[in-house]
Amino acid sequence: CKAQTKRAKRFLEKREPKLNENIKNAMLIKGGNANATVTQVLKDVEKYYKTF
């Protein structure tokens, strides 16, 4: 379908596939009942992302 207004055209352009995707963020929070395995995984993930 073709956009008939500039506003619709801008909207459709934003929804098109991109060559480089936008940066995505994640927040990892440890709960009070997390066991040692989960805690270690979160520490490993933190170390991995701090290198970048």
Coordinates of N, CA and C in Angstrom, one line a residue:
C1 N 0.8 -1.2 0.0 CA 0.0 0.0 0.0 C 0.9 1.2 0.0
K2 N 0.4 2.3 -0.6 CA 1.2 3.5 -0.8 C 0.6 4.6 0.1
A3 N 1.6 5.3 0.7 CA 1.2 6.4 1.6 C 0.6 7.6 0.7
Q4 N -0.4 8.2 1.2 CA -1.0 9.3 0.5 C -0.7 10.7 1.1
T5 N -0.2 10.6 2.3 CA 0.2 11.9 3.0 C 1.7 11.8 3.4
K6 N 2.3 12.9 3.7 CA 3.7 12.9 4.2 C 3.8 12.2 5.5
R7 N 2.8 12.4 6.4 CA 2.8 11.8 7.7 C 2.8 10.3 7.6
A8 N 1.9 9.8 6.7 CA 1.8 8.3 6.5 C 3.1 7.8 5.9
K9 N 3.7 8.5 5.0 CA 5.0 8.1 4.4 C 6.1 8.0 5.5
R10 N 6.2 9.0 6.4 CA 7.2 9.0 7.4 C 7.0 7.7 8.3
F11 N 5.7 7.5 8.6 CA 5.3 6.4 9.5 C 5.8 5.0 8.8
L12 N 5.5 4.9 7.6 CA 5.9 3.7 6.9 C 7.4 3.5 6.8
E13 N 8.1 4.6 6.6 CA 9.5 4.5 6.5 C 10.2 4.1 7.8
K14 N 9.6 4.5 8.9 CA 10.1 4.1 10.2 C 9.9 2.6 10.5
R15 N 8.9 2.0 9.8 CA 8.5 0.6 10.0 C 9.3 -0.3 9.1
E16 N 9.9 0.2 8.1 CA 10.7 -0.6 7.1 C 11.8 -1.3 7.8
P17 N 12.2 -2.4 7.2 CA 13.4 -3.1 7.7 C 14.7 -2.3 7.6
K18 N 15.5 -2.3 8.6 CA 16.7 -1.5 8.6 C 18.0 -2.3 8.3
L19 N 19.0 -1.7 7.7 CA 20.2 -2.4 7.5 C 20.9 -2.7 8.9
N20 N 20.9 -1.6 9.7 CA 21.5 -1.8 11.1 C 20.3 -1.5 12.1
E21 N 20.0 -2.5 12.9 CA 19.0 -2.3 13.9 C 19.4 -1.3 14.9
N22 N 18.4 -0.8 15.6 CA 18.6 0.1 16.7 C 19.2 -0.7 17.9
I23 N 20.0 0.0 18.7 CA 20.6 -0.6 19.9 C 19.5 -1.0 20.9
K24 N 19.6 -2.2 21.4 CA 18.6 -2.6 22.4 C 19.2 -2.6 23.8
N25 N 18.5 -2.3 24.8 CA 19.0 -2.3 26.2 C 18.3 -3.3 27.0
A26 N 19.0 -3.9 28.0 CA 18.4 -4.8 28.9 C 18.9 -4.5 30.3
M27 N 18.0 -4.6 31.3 CA 18.4 -4.4 32.7 C 18.2 -5.8 33.4
L28 N 19.3 -6.3 34.0 CA 19.3 -7.5 34.7 C 19.4 -7.3 36.2
I29 N 18.4 -7.7 36.9 CA 18.3 -7.5 38.3 C 18.2 -8.8 39.0
K30 N 19.0 -9.0 40.1 CA 18.9 -10.2 40.9 C 17.9 -10.1 42.0
G31 N 17.0 -11.1 42.0 CA 16.0 -11.1 43.1 C 16.6 -11.6 44.4
G32 N 15.8 -11.5 45.4 CA 16.2 -11.9 46.8 C 16.4 -13.4 46.9
N33 N 15.7 -14.2 46.2 CA 15.8 -15.6 46.3 C 16.7 -16.3 45.2
A34 N 17.5 -15.5 44.5 CA 18.3 -16.1 43.5 C 19.4 -17.0 44.1
N35 N 19.6 -18.2 43.4 CA 20.6 -19.1 43.9 C 22.0 -18.7 43.4
A36 N 23.0 -19.5 43.8 CA 24.4 -19.1 43.4 C 24.6 -19.2 41.9
T37 N 23.9 -20.2 41.2 CA 24.1 -20.3 39.8 C 23.6 -19.1 39.1
V38 N 22.5 -18.6 39.4 CA 21.9 -17.4 38.8 C 22.8 -16.2 39.1
T39 N 23.3 -16.1 40.3 CA 24.2 -15.0 40.7 C 25.4 -15.0 39.8
Q40 N 26.0 -16.2 39.7 CA 27.2 -16.3 38.9 C 27.0 -16.0 37.4
V41 N 25.9 -16.4 36.9 CA 25.5 -16.1 35.5 C 25.4 -14.6 35.3
L42 N 24.7 -13.9 36.2 CA 24.6 -12.4 36.1 C 26.0 -11.7 36.2
K43 N 26.9 -12.3 37.0 CA 28.2 -11.7 37.1 C 29.0 -11.9 35.8
D44 N 28.8 -13.1 35.2 CA 29.5 -13.3 33.9 C 29.0 -12.4 32.8
V45 N 27.7 -12.3 32.8 CA 27.0 -11.4 31.8 C 27.5 -10.0 32.0
E46 N 27.6 -9.5 33.2 CA 28.1 -8.2 33.5 C 29.5 -8.0 33.0
K47 N 30.4 -9.0 33.3 CA 31.8 -8.9 32.8 C 31.9 -8.8 31.3
Y48 N 31.0 -9.6 30.6 CA 31.0 -9.6 29.2 C 30.7 -8.3 28.6
Y49 N 29.6 -7.7 29.2 CA 29.2 -6.4 28.6 C 30.1 -5.2 29.0
K50 N 30.8 -5.3 30.1 CA 31.7 -4.3 30.5 C 32.9 -4.2 29.6
T51 N 33.2 -5.3 28.9 CA 34.4 -5.2 27.9 C 34.1 -4.4 26.7
F52 N 32.8 -4.2 26.4 CA 32.4 -3.4 25.2 C 32.2 -2.0 25.4

